[in-house]
Amino acid sequence: MSGAGDHVDRITEALKTAMASLESAGDVESLRRVANEHTGKGSVLVGLKSALGSISDVEVRKATGRAINDAMQSLDALVAERLSHLERAAASVAAAGEAMDLTEHLSRRSRGHAHIVTQAWERLEDVFVGMGFKVAEGPEVETDFHNFTALNMPPNHPARSGFDTLFVKYGDAGSTLLRTHTSPVQIRVMQEWDLPIYAVMPGRVFRRDTPDATHMPVFHQIEGLVIDKGITFAHLAGTIEAFTKAFFGSDFTSRLRPNYFPFTEPSAEFDVRSSNGKWIELGGCGMVHPNVLRAGGVDPEVYTGFAFGFGIDRMAKERHDVADLRDMYANDLRFVRQF
Ligand code: DAH
């Protein structure tokens, strides 16, 4: 007759084998398959259980039965534990796959920043937009008409020689050029927009100049144009003063000095300074000449206006105390990174 020991050895053996393969099942699906192999129909343990009836010794049968039940319980517990482990692992793999990368801001360290001229350009726009102006831009390649004639500088007008002009080989000789100032955008705005006009026009301009500490052949200006009924020189002076305080700070003031420009009459030059500083010459301004209004399709008997224009590079240079304009365009990172 066989004792309980033989049965128990076979159960222990089956349990060990089952545990080892449950432990090594790497995913939920193979765990379920392995669990079924060792605890389902056709498994060693279930086979032993159905053979219990053939054990004649009651005590041996009982002991064997208990051992099988214990083994089954241990396996069930292990399956449950492995299942929850594998499910958690699968969930975190899925979560990792779906996760969004929110670390983008870390790359800011290597991001650049706007050039000081661009910074000044954008701040100027902001200040004027805050005062109710709209922003306009015109072409860099212009006609002689927009750059000169419409601005009260007909062919052979002496003021033309003050603008060292770069011409473009296009159309009739001398008819096309790189704009020497942003003033031609005044004409385009008058021709295209409805009245009244409150506009600023920033942009790149070109002159046949040799680069030195205070001149570049390519630089930037911002133009202003106001056309409405009843506009006077007082509006011009008030606007310049309001702009000066908004842009430079409330301790700054402006002054106008008589000057001559063909496109304005009267004309003035305007300077700004802080309460204890030196006067900085910023640009020109004046009441829009009736001939200019007419060229823009505006009736000077009904409307009046003022205009102004000044250099953006000059402002950036003053603001950041740059000694030589050429440094601003050398693309030397040692310079650029200072701002
Ligand atoms: N266009 C002039 C220049 O480049 C600047 C200027 C002066 C613009 C007077 C104006 C103005 O609109 O009224 O030197």
CSV table of C-alpha atoms and ligand atoms in Angstrom, one decimal, residues 163 181 183 186 207 221 223-224 261 263-264 284-286 307-309, ligand 1:
chain,number,residue,atom,x,y,z
A,163,PHE,CA,19.1,111.3,-49.8
A,181,HIS,CA,13.0,106.8,-45.8
A,183,SER,CA,7.8,108.7,-45.7
A,186,GLN,CA,2.5,108.1,-46.0
A,207,ARG,CA,21.1,105.0,-48.4
A,221,GLN,CA,12.8,104.3,-39.4
A,223,GLU,CA,7.0,107.2,-39.7
A,224,GLY,CA,3.9,108.7,-38.2
A,261,PHE,CA,11.6,119.3,-44.9
A,263,PHE,CA,7.0,117.4,-47.2
A,264,THR,CA,6.0,119.4,-44.2
A,284,GLY,CA,11.8,115.3,-38.0
A,285,CYS,CA,8.2,116.3,-38.1
A,286,GLY,CA,5.8,119.0,-39.3
A,307,ALA,CA,3.8,113.7,-39.8
A,308,PHE,CA,7.0,112.7,-38.1
A,309,GLY,CA,9.8,110.3,-38.8
B,1,DAH,N1,11.8,111.4,-43.9
B,1,DAH,C1,12.7,112.2,-43.1
B,1,DAH,C2,14.1,111.6,-43.2
B,1,DAH,O1,14.3,110.5,-43.5
B,1,DAH,C3,12.2,112.2,-41.7
B,1,DAH,C4,10.9,113.0,-41.6
B,1,DAH,C5,11.0,114.4,-41.3
B,1,DAH,C6,9.7,112.4,-41.7
B,1,DAH,C7,9.8,115.1,-41.2
B,1,DAH,C8,8.5,113.1,-41.6
B,1,DAH,C9,8.6,114.4,-41.3
B,1,DAH,O2,7.4,112.5,-41.7
B,1,DAH,O3,7.5,115.1,-41.2
B,1,DAH,O4,15.0,112.4,-42.9
